[in-house]
mmCIF file of C-alpha atoms in Angstrom:
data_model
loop_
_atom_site.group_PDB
_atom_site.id
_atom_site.type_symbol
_atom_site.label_atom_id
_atom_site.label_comp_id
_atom_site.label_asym_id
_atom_site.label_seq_id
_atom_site.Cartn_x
_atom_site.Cartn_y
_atom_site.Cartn_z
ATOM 1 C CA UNK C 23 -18.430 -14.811 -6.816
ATOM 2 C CA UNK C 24 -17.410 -16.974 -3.745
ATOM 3 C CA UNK C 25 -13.891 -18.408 -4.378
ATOM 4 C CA UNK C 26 -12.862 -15.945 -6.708
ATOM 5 C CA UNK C 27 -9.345 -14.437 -7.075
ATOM 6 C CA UNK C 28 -9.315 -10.603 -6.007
ATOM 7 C CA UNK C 29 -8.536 -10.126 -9.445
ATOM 8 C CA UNK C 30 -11.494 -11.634 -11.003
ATOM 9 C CA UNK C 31 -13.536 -9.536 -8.352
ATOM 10 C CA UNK C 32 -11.600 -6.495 -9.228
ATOM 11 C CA UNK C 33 -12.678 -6.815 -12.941
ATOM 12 C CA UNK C 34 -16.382 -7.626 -12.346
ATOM 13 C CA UNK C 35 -16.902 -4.642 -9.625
ATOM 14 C CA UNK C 36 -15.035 -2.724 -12.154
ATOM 15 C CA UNK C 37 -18.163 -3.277 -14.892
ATOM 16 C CA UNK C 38 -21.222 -1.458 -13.898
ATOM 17 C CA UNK C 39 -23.203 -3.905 -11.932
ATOM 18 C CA UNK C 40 -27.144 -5.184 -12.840
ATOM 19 C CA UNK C 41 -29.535 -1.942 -12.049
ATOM 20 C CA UNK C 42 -30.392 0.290 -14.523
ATOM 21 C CA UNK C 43 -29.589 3.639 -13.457
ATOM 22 C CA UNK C 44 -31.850 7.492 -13.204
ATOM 23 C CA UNK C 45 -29.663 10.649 -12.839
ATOM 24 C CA UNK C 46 -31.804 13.320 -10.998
ATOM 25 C CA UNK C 47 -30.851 17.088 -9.936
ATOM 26 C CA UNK C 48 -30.706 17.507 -5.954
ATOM 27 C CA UNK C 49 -31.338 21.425 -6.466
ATOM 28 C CA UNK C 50 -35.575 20.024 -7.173
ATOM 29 C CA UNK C 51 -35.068 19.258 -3.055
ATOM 30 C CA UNK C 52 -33.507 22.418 -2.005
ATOM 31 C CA UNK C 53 -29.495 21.458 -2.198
ATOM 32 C CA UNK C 54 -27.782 21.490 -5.336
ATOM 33 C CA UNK C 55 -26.028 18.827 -6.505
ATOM 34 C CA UNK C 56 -26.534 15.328 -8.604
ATOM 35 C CA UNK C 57 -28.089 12.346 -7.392
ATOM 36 C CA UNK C 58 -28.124 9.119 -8.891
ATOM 37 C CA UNK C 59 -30.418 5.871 -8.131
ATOM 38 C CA UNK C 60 -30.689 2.353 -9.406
ATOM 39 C CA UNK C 61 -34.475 2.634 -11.723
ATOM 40 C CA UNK C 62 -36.336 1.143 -8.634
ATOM 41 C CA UNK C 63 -35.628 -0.524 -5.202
ATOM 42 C CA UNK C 64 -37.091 0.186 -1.590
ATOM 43 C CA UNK C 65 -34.918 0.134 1.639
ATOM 44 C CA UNK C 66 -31.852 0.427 -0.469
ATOM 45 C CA UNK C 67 -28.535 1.778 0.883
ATOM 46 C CA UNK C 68 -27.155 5.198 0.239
ATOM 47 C CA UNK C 69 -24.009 7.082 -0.200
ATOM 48 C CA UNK C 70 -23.069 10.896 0.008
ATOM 49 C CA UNK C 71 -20.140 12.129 -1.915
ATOM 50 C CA UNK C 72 -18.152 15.346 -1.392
ATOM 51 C CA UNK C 73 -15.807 16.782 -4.063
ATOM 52 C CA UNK C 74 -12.584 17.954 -3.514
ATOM 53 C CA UNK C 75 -11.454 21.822 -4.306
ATOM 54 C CA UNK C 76 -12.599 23.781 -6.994
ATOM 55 C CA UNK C 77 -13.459 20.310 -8.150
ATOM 56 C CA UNK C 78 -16.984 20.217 -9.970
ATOM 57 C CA UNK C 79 -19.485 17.404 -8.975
ATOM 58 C CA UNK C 80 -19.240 16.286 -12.654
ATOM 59 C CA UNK C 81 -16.109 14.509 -12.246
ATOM 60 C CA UNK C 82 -17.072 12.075 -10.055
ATOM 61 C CA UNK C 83 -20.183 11.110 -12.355
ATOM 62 C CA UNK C 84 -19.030 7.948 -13.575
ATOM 63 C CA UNK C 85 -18.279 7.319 -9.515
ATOM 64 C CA UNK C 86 -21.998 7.926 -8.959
ATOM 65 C CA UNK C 87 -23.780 6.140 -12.000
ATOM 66 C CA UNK C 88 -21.193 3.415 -11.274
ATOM 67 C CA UNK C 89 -22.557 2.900 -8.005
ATOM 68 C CA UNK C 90 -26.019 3.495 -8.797
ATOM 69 C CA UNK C 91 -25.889 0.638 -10.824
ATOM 70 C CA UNK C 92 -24.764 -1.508 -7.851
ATOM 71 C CA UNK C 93 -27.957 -0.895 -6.157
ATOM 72 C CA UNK C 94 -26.822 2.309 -4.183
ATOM 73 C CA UNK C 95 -28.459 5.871 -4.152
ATOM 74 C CA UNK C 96 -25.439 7.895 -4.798
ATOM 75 C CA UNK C 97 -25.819 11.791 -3.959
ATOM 76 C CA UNK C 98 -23.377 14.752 -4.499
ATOM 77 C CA UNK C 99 -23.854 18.053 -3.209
ATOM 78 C CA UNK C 100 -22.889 20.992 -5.505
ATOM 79 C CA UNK C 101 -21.741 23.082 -2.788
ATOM 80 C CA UNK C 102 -18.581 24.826 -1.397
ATOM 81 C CA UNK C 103 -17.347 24.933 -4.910
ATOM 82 C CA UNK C 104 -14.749 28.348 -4.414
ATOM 83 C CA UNK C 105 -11.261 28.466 -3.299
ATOM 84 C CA UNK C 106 -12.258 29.690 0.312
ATOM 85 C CA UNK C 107 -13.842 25.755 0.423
ATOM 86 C CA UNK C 108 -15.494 25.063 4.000
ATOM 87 C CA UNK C 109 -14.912 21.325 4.599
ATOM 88 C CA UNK C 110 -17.492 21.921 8.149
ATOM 89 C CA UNK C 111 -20.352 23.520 5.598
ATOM 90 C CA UNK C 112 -19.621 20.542 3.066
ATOM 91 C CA UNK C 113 -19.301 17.969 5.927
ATOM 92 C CA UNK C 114 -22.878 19.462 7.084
ATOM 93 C CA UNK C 115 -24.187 19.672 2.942
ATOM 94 C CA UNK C 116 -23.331 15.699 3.342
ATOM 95 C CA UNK C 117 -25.213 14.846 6.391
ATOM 96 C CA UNK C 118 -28.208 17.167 4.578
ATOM 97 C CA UNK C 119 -27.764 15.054 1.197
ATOM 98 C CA UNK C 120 -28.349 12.297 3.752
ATOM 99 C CA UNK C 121 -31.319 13.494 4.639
ATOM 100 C CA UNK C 122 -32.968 14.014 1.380
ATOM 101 C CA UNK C 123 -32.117 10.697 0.411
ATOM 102 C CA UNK C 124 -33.393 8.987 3.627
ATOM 103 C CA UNK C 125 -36.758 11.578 3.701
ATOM 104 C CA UNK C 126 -38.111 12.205 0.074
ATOM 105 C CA UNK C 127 -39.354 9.183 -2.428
ATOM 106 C CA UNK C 128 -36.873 9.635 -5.297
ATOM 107 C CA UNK C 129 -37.856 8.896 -8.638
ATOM 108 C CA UNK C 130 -41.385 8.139 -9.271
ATOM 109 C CA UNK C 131 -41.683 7.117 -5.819
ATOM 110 C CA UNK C 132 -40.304 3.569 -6.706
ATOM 111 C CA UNK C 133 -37.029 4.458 -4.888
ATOM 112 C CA UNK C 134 -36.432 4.951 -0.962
ATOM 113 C CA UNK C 135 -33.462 4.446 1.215
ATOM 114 C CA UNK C 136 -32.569 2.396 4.409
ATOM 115 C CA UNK C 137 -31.778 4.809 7.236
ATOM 116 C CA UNK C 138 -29.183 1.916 8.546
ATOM 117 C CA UNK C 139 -27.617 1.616 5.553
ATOM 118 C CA UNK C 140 -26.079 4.745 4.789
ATOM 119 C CA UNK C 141 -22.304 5.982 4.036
ATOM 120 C CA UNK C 142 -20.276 8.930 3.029
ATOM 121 C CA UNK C 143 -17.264 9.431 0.821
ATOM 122 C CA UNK C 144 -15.170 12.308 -0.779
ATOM 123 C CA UNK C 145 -12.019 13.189 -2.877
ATOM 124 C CA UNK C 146 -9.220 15.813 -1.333
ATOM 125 C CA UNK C 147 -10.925 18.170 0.762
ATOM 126 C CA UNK C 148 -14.590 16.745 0.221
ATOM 127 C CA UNK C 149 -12.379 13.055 1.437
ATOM 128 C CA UNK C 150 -12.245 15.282 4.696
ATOM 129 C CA UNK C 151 -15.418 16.396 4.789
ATOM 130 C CA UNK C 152 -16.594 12.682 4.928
ATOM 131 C CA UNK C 153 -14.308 12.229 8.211
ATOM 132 C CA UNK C 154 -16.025 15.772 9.858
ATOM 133 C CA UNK C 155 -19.410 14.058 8.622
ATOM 134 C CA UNK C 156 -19.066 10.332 9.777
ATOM 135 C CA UNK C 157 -17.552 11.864 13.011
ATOM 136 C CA UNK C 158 -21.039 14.176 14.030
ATOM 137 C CA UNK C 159 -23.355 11.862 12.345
ATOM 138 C CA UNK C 160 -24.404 8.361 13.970
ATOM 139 C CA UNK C 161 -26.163 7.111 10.656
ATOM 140 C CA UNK C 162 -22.888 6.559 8.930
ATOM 141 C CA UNK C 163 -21.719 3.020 9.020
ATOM 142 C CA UNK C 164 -18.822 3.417 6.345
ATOM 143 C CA UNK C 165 -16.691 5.994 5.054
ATOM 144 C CA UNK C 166 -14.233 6.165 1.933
ATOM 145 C CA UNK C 167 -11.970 8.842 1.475
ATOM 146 C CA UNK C 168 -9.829 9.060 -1.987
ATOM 147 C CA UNK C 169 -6.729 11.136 -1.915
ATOM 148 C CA UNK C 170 -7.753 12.738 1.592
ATOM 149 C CA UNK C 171 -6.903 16.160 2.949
ATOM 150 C CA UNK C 172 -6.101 17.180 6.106
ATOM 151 C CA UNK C 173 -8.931 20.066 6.660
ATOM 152 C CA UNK C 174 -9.896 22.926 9.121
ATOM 153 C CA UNK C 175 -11.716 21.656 11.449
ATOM 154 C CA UNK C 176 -9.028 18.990 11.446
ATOM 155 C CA UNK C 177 -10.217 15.857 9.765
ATOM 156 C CA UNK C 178 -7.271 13.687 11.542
ATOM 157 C CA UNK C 179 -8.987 14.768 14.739
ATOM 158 C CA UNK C 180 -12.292 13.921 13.956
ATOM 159 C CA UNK C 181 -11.078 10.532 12.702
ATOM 160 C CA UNK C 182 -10.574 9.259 16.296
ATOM 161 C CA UNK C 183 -14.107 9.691 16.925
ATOM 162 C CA UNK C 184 -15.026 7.400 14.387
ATOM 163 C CA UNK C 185 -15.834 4.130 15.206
ATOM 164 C CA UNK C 186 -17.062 2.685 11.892
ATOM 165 C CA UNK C 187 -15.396 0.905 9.013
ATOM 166 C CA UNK C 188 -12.993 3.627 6.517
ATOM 167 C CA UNK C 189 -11.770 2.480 3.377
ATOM 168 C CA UNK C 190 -8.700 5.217 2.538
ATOM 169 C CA UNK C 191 -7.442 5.344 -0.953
ATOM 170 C CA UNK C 192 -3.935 7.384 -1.113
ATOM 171 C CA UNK C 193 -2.398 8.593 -4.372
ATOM 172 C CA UNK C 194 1.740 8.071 -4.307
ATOM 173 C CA UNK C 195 2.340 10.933 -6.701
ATOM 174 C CA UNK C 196 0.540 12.995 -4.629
ATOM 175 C CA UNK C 197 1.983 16.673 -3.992
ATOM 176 C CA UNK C 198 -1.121 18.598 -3.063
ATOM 177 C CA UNK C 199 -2.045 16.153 0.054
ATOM 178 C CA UNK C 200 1.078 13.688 0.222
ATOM 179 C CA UNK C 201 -0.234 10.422 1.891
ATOM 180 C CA UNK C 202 2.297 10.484 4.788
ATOM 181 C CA UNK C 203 0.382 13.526 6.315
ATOM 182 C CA UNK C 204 -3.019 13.064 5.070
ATOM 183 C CA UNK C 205 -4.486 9.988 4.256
ATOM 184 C CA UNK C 206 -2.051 7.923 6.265
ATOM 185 C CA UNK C 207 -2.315 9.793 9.316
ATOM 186 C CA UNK C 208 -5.706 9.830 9.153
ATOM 187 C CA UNK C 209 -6.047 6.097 8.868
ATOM 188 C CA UNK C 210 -3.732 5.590 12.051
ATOM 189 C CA UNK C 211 -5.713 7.822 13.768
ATOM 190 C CA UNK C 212 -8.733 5.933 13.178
ATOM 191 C CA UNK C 213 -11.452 4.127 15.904
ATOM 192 C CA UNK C 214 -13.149 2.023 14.039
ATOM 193 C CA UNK C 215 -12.080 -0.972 11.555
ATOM 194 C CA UNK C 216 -9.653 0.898 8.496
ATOM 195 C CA UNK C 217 -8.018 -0.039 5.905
ATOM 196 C CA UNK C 218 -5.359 1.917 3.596
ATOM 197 C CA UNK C 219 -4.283 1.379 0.109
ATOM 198 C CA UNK C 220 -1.561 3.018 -1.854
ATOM 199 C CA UNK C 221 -2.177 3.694 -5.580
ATOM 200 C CA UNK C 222 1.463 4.142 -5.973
ATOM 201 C CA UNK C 223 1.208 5.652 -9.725
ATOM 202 C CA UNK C 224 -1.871 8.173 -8.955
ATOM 203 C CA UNK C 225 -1.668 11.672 -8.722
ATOM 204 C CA UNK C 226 -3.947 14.334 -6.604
ATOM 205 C CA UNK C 227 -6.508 14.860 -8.868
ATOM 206 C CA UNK C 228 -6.132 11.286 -10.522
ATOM 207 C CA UNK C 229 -9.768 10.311 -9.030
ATOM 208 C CA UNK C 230 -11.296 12.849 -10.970
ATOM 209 C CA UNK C 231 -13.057 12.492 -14.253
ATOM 210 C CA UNK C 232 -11.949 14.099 -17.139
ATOM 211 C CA UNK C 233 -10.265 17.413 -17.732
ATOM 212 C CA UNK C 234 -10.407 21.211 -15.671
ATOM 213 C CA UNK C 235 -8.983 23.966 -15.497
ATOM 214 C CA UNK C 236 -8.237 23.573 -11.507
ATOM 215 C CA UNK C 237 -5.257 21.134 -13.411
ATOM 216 C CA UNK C 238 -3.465 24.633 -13.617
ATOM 217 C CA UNK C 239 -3.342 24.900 -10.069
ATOM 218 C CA UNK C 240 -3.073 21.847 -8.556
ATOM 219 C CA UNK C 241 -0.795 18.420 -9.282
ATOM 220 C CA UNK C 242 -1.701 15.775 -11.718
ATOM 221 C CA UNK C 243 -4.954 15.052 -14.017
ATOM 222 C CA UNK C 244 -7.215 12.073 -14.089
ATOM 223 C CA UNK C 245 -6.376 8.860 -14.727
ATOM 224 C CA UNK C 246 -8.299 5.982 -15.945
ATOM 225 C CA UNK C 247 -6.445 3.574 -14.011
ATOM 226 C CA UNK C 248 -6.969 5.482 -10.367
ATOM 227 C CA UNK C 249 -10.839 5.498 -11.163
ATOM 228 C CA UNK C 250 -11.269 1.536 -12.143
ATOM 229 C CA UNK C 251 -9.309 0.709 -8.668
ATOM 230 C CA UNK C 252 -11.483 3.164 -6.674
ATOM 231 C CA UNK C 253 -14.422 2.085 -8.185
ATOM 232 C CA UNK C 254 -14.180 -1.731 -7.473
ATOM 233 C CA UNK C 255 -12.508 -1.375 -3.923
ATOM 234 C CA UNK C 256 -15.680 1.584 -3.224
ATOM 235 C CA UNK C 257 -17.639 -0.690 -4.199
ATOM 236 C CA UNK C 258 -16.598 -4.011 -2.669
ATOM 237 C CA UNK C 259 -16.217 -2.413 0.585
ATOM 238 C CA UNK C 260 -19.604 -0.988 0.699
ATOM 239 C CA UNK C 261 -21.243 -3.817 -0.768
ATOM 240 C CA UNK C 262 -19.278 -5.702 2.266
ATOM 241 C CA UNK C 263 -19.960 -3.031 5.297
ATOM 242 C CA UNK C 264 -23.466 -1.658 4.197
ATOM 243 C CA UNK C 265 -24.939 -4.757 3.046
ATOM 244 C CA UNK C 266 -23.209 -7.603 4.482
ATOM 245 C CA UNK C 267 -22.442 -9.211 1.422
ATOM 246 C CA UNK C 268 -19.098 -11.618 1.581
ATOM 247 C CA UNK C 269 -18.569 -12.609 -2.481
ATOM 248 C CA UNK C 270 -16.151 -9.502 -2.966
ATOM 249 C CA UNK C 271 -14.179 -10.278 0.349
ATOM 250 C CA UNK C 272 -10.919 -11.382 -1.867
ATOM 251 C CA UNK C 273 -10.475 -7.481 -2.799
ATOM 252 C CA UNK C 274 -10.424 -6.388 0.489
ATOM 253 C CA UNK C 275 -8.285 -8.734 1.955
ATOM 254 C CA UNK C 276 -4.190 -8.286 0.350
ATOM 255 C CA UNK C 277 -2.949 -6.303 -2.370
ATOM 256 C CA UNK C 278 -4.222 -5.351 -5.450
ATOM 257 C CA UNK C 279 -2.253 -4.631 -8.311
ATOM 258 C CA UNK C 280 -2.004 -1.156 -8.564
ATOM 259 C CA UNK C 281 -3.575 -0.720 -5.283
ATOM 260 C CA UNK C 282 -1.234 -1.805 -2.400
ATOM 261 C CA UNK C 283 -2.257 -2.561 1.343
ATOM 262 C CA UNK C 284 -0.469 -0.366 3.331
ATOM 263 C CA UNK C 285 -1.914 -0.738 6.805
ATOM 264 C CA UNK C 286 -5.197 -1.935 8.293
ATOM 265 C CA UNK C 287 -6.588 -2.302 11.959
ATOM 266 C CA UNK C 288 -8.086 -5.280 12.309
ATOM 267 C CA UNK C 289 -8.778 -6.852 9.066
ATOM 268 C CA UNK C 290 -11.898 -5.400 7.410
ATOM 269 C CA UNK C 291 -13.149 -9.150 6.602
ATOM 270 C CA UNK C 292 -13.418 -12.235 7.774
ATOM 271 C CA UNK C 293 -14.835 -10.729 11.189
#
């Protein structure tokens, strides 16, 4: 892919990549929650996702089989799923997910993960959790957030003791966490390497897969559109941070249709 345009990268990271993909049931390890893993691969790289309130784990499934299929265990703990949400219990259910993925042979034992190569993400509250996680947890080399929350214990705080690469993915029709005191504020307040993008046309819940009843409550349903950007950019950006590898740099490195580059400290690649 070297020499690409970030818009032929876009639509190739958008298609599920080469592995063929197992869904498995975290619950068989003691957490519940869905994990997905490419069919086979040793020392492979590793990603924890939380969800964000009242959200189920099943709408970030095409998230998780998407990555899976990029050569990434993908895991998603099924916790913290009422309205009194505890981003510190899901922050800790993430570094745990971690640890199941890092300490049992997955699959048929054809599967195991890389203990350097390992990231967290979340949407809305769980997008907090992943801050509160990355911040307590040395393993974590890169963290991507998708409409992120402000959370108690305060994510924004926890951000300045992060010293690895975030990826931050704000919605601009967002009325549940509006950008300007969320996602943005947690990308300024950021140690390590960051990078923010504006979806100017996404809503709250416009990460999220398919339809809920938590759409009562809250602003906005998902959107197809939201969910190919996060997908490639996720992608990209782990594929670049986790694994080293420099073909998908054009994404990361303007704007994206759609997906708008609204502040970054110091530019994520060519370093």
């Amino acid at each position: 892919m070297s020499g690409y345009s970030a818009k032929q990268v876009l639509d190739q990271l958008s298609r599920p990549g080469e592995h063929a993909v197992l869904r498995g049931d975290l619950a068989l390890v003691g957490l519940p929650g869905l994990v997905y893993t490419p069919a086979s691969g040793l020392g492979l790289p590793a990603v924890a996702f939380g969800h964000g309130w009242l959200q189920p784990v099943e709408r970030y499934r095409a998230l998780l089989r998407h990555l899976a299929s990029w050569g990434f265990v993908a895991a998603a703990p099924a916790t913290q799923r009422g309205p009194l949400m505890s981003a510190r219990l899901l922050a800790a259910n993430l570094r745990t997910a971690l640890d199941v993925c890092t300490g049992v042979r997955l699959g048929d034992g054809d599967i195991s993960v890389d203990p350097e190569r390992l990231a967290v993400a979340g949407h809305s509250m769980g997008g907090g959790a992943a801050v509160l996680a990355a911040a307590d947890d040395r393993r974590v080399r890169a963290v991507v957030t998708f409409a992120a929350s402000e959370t108690r214990p305060s994510a924004l705080d926890a951000a300045r003791r992060v010293g690895v690469p975030g990826l931050h993915l704000a919605a601009g029709e967002d009325r549940i966490a509006p950008p300007v005191g969320h996602a943005e504020a947690i990308a300024e307040a950021w140690q390590g390497p960051v990078q923010l993008r504006t979806l100017p046309k996404a809503s709250h819940l416009g990460f999220a897969e398919g339809r809920h009843w938590s759409e009562l409550l809250l602003d906005g349903r998902g959107e197809r559109s939201a969910q190919r950007l996060a997908k490639a950019l996720t992608t990209a950006f782990l594929l670049r941070v986790v694994k080293g590898e420099r073909q998908w740099d054009a994404l990361l490195e303007g704007d994206v249709k759609g997906a708008l580059l609204a502040y970054q400290r110091p530019p994520l690649v060519g370093r």
